[in-house]
Amino acid sequence: VFGIGMTYQDGAYELAMFMGKKQPNAKWATIVQDDESGIPREAGYTKALKELGQTSVSMQRFKRGQIDFSSELQRVKASGATSLLLGGLPADNATMVKEAKKLGLEIQMGTLWIEHIPPMINLTGPAGDGLFVYDFIPSLTDPSVARFTALVEKHLSKDDQAKVNRYTMLTYIHYLALEEAMKGCGKALTRKCTIENLEKLTDFKTGLMGPISFTKDKHLSSPTGAPLKIDFAAKKFVPAT
């Protein structure tokens, strides 16, 4: 099995490093789900803060299925935190973003790629404006992915176009890598040959994201990501600087 992506720990580390550099005197808080998706984010957060020399004033975990986060956000407010890393599912994080706004918290907030979907913009509402979302896939509205969006418009119905998201593009990128490996086999195309060529794929450029590389011992390619943010007025994700 070959894959393209980042671990939650690496993503949270990169996100916290970006946010920490934007706010050098940040006091940090994190609220993550107490499971295999949230705990690695907490680990990446801790690693980044150590490198940044910044302080964590509140670290909280919650159980899957929780729907009320008022207590957690009250603790964040009481801690004096100025940066918050969110580690739940989209509905969880949207609830926390709106609760922070309700409490009058002036705090920068960030999360990872599972929130990089169009419904998240409506889920957070105006409170989500400026929310950082770290991803290794560009926004579908970014000019750099015009080639992909042109294919979408050419081959899909209007109804299906509305359903396209980052996962659609990521699947397409996987197929580009697979196609490259298969082309190297020529007419002697076999499963064995394809796998061997994938394991030799180095800095393969799709024009849609960072270069893709695999080796015999590493079947997960971890491309460079970048922070995005929600522009609520425009109803889209835009590059964050």
Coordinates of C-alpha atoms in Angstrom, one line a residue:
V1 CA 0.0 0.0 0.0
F2 CA 1.3 3.4 -1.0
G3 CA 0.0 6.7 0.4
I4 CA 0.5 10.5 0.2
G5 CA 0.0 12.6 3.2
M6 CA 1.2 13.7 6.6
T7 CA 0.8 12.3 10.1
Y8 CA -1.4 14.2 12.5
Q9 CA 1.7 14.8 14.7
D10 CA 3.7 16.3 11.9
G11 CA 0.8 18.4 10.8
A12 CA 0.2 19.8 14.2
Y13 CA 3.9 20.5 14.6
E14 CA 4.0 22.5 11.4
L15 CA 0.8 24.4 12.2
A16 CA 2.0 25.3 15.7
M17 CA 5.3 26.5 14.3
F18 CA 3.5 28.7 11.8
M19 CA 1.2 30.1 14.4
G20 CA 3.9 30.6 17.0
K21 CA 6.0 32.6 14.6
K22 CA 3.1 34.8 13.9
Q23 CA 2.6 35.4 17.6
P24 CA 6.1 35.2 19.2
N25 CA 4.8 35.8 22.8
A26 CA 1.9 33.4 22.5
K27 CA 0.4 31.6 25.5
W28 CA -0.9 28.3 24.2
A29 CA -3.9 26.0 24.7
T30 CA -5.0 22.8 23.0
I31 CA -8.2 20.8 23.1
V32 CA -7.9 17.4 21.4
Q33 CA -10.0 14.3 21.2
D34 CA -8.7 11.6 23.4
D35 CA -7.9 9.1 20.7
E36 CA -5.5 8.2 17.9
S37 CA -6.4 11.3 16.0
G38 CA -6.1 13.8 18.8
I39 CA -3.2 12.6 20.9
P40 CA -0.7 12.7 18.1
R41 CA -1.7 16.4 17.5
E42 CA -1.0 17.1 21.2
A43 CA 2.5 15.5 20.7
G44 CA 3.2 17.7 17.6
Y45 CA 2.0 20.8 19.6
T46 CA 4.3 20.0 22.5
K47 CA 7.3 19.5 20.2
A48 CA 6.7 22.8 18.4
L49 CA 6.3 24.8 21.7
K50 CA 9.5 23.3 23.0
E51 CA 11.3 24.5 19.9
L52 CA 9.6 27.9 19.9
G53 CA 10.3 28.4 23.6
Q54 CA 6.6 29.2 24.2
T55 CA 4.3 28.3 27.0
S56 CA 1.4 25.9 27.2
V57 CA -1.1 27.2 29.8
S58 CA -3.9 24.7 29.1
M59 CA -4.0 21.2 27.7
Q60 CA -7.4 19.4 27.6
R61 CA -8.7 16.2 26.1
F62 CA -12.3 15.2 25.4
K63 CA -14.2 12.0 24.6
R64 CA -15.6 11.1 21.2
G65 CA -19.3 12.1 21.0
Q66 CA -19.0 15.2 23.3
I67 CA -21.1 18.1 22.0
D68 CA -20.8 20.8 24.6
F69 CA -17.4 22.5 24.9
S70 CA -18.4 25.5 27.0
S71 CA -16.4 24.3 30.0
E72 CA -13.3 23.7 28.0
L73 CA -13.4 27.1 26.4
Q74 CA -14.1 28.7 29.8
R75 CA -10.8 27.1 31.0
V76 CA -9.0 28.4 27.9
K77 CA -10.3 31.9 28.7
A78 CA -9.3 31.7 32.3
S79 CA -5.8 30.5 31.4
G80 CA -5.1 33.7 29.4
A81 CA -4.2 31.7 26.3
T82 CA -3.7 33.7 23.0
S83 CA -3.3 30.7 20.6
L84 CA -5.5 27.6 20.5
L85 CA -4.8 24.3 18.6
L86 CA -8.0 22.4 17.9
G87 CA -7.9 18.6 17.7
G88 CA -11.4 17.3 17.0
L89 CA -13.7 16.4 14.1
P90 CA -15.1 19.2 12.0
A91 CA -18.4 19.5 13.9
D92 CA -16.4 19.5 17.2
N93 CA -14.0 22.2 16.1
A94 CA -16.8 24.3 14.6
T95 CA -18.6 24.2 17.9
M96 CA -15.4 25.3 19.8
V97 CA -14.8 28.1 17.3
K98 CA -18.3 29.5 17.9
E99 CA -18.1 29.0 21.6
A100 CA -14.8 31.0 21.7
K101 CA -16.5 33.8 19.8
K102 CA -19.5 33.7 22.2
L103 CA -17.1 34.1 25.1
G104 CA -15.4 37.1 23.5
L105 CA -12.1 35.3 23.2
E106 CA -9.5 37.2 21.1
I107 CA -7.4 34.2 20.2
Q108 CA -5.8 32.8 17.1
M109 CA -7.0 29.2 16.3
G110 CA -5.8 26.5 14.0
T111 CA -6.6 23.0 13.0
L112 CA -5.7 20.4 10.3
W113 CA -6.8 19.2 6.9
I114 CA -9.9 17.3 7.8
E115 CA -11.5 20.8 8.2
H116 CA -10.4 21.8 4.7
I117 CA -13.8 21.0 3.2
P118 CA -16.5 23.5 2.0
P119 CA -19.1 22.6 4.7
M120 CA -16.6 23.7 7.4
I121 CA -17.0 27.3 6.3
N122 CA -20.8 27.2 7.0
L123 CA -20.3 25.1 10.1
T124 CA -18.1 27.8 11.8
G125 CA -20.1 30.7 10.3
P126 CA -18.7 34.2 10.7
A127 CA -16.8 33.0 13.9
G128 CA -14.6 30.9 11.7
D129 CA -13.2 33.8 9.7
G130 CA -9.4 33.7 9.9
L131 CA -9.3 30.1 11.3
F132 CA -6.0 28.5 10.2
V133 CA -6.2 25.2 8.5
Y134 CA -2.9 23.4 7.7
D135 CA -2.9 21.1 4.7
F136 CA -0.6 19.5 2.2
I137 CA -3.2 20.0 -0.5
P138 CA -3.8 23.6 -1.8
S139 CA -7.2 25.2 -1.8
L140 CA -9.4 24.3 -4.8
T141 CA -9.6 28.0 -5.5
D142 CA -5.9 28.4 -5.7
P143 CA -4.6 29.3 -9.2
S144 CA -2.0 26.6 -8.9
V145 CA -4.6 23.9 -9.3
A146 CA -6.3 25.4 -12.4
R147 CA -5.4 22.3 -14.4
F148 CA -7.3 20.1 -12.0
T149 CA -10.4 22.3 -11.9
A150 CA -10.4 22.5 -15.7
L151 CA -10.7 18.7 -15.8
V152 CA -13.5 18.8 -13.2
E153 CA -15.4 21.4 -15.2
K154 CA -14.9 19.4 -18.5
H155 CA -15.8 15.9 -17.3
L156 CA -18.3 16.3 -14.4
S157 CA -21.9 17.5 -14.2
K158 CA -22.7 20.7 -12.3
D159 CA -24.1 18.5 -9.5
D160 CA -20.9 16.4 -9.3
Q161 CA -18.7 19.5 -9.5
A162 CA -20.3 20.8 -6.3
K163 CA -19.2 17.7 -4.5
V164 CA -15.5 18.0 -5.4
N165 CA -13.2 18.6 -2.5
R166 CA -9.6 18.2 -1.4
Y167 CA -10.1 14.4 -1.2
T168 CA -11.1 14.3 -4.9
M169 CA -7.9 16.1 -5.8
L170 CA -5.8 13.9 -3.5
T171 CA -7.2 10.8 -5.2
Y172 CA -6.4 12.2 -8.6
I173 CA -2.8 12.8 -7.4
H174 CA -2.5 9.2 -6.3
Y175 CA -3.6 8.1 -9.7
L176 CA -1.0 10.4 -11.4
A177 CA 1.7 8.7 -9.3
L178 CA 0.3 5.2 -10.2
E179 CA 0.2 6.1 -13.9
E180 CA 3.8 7.3 -13.8
A181 CA 4.9 4.0 -12.3
M182 CA 2.8 1.9 -14.8
K183 CA 4.2 3.9 -17.8
G184 CA 7.7 2.8 -16.7
C185 CA 6.7 -0.8 -17.3
G186 CA 5.9 -0.3 -21.0
K187 CA 4.1 -3.3 -22.5
A188 CA 5.4 -5.6 -19.8
L189 CA 2.9 -4.2 -17.3
T190 CA 2.6 -6.3 -14.1
R191 CA 1.7 -5.6 -10.5
K192 CA 5.3 -6.5 -9.5
C193 CA 6.8 -4.0 -12.0
T194 CA 4.4 -1.3 -10.9
I195 CA 5.3 -1.7 -7.3
E196 CA 9.0 -1.7 -8.1
N197 CA 8.6 1.5 -10.0
L198 CA 6.6 3.2 -7.3
E199 CA 9.4 2.3 -4.9
K200 CA 11.8 4.2 -7.1
L201 CA 9.6 7.2 -7.6
T202 CA 11.6 10.3 -6.6
D203 CA 10.5 13.9 -6.5
F204 CA 7.7 13.2 -8.9
K205 CA 6.0 16.6 -9.7
T206 CA 2.2 16.7 -10.3
G207 CA 2.0 20.5 -10.4
L208 CA -0.7 20.3 -7.8
M209 CA 1.3 19.8 -4.6
G210 CA 4.8 19.1 -3.4
P211 CA 7.0 16.4 -5.0
I212 CA 6.1 12.8 -4.3
S213 CA 8.8 10.2 -3.4
F214 CA 8.7 6.6 -2.3
T215 CA 11.3 4.1 -1.4
K216 CA 11.3 0.3 -0.8
D217 CA 11.1 1.0 3.0
K218 CA 8.9 4.0 2.9
H219 CA 5.5 3.8 1.2
L220 CA 4.2 7.1 2.7
S221 CA 5.2 10.2 0.8
S222 CA 5.0 13.3 3.1
P223 CA 4.9 16.4 0.9
T224 CA 5.4 19.9 2.2
G225 CA 2.2 21.5 3.4
A226 CA 1.2 25.1 3.9
P227 CA -1.3 27.0 6.1
L228 CA -4.6 28.2 4.8
K229 CA -7.3 30.3 6.5
I230 CA -11.0 30.7 6.1
D231 CA -12.2 33.8 4.3
F232 CA -15.8 33.7 5.4
A233 CA -16.9 36.7 3.2
A234 CA -15.5 35.0 0.1
K235 CA -16.7 31.5 1.3
K236 CA -13.3 29.9 0.5
F237 CA -10.0 28.8 1.9
V238 CA -7.1 31.1 1.0
P239 CA -3.3 31.0 1.6
A240 CA -2.3 32.2 5.1
T241 CA 0.8 34.4 5.4

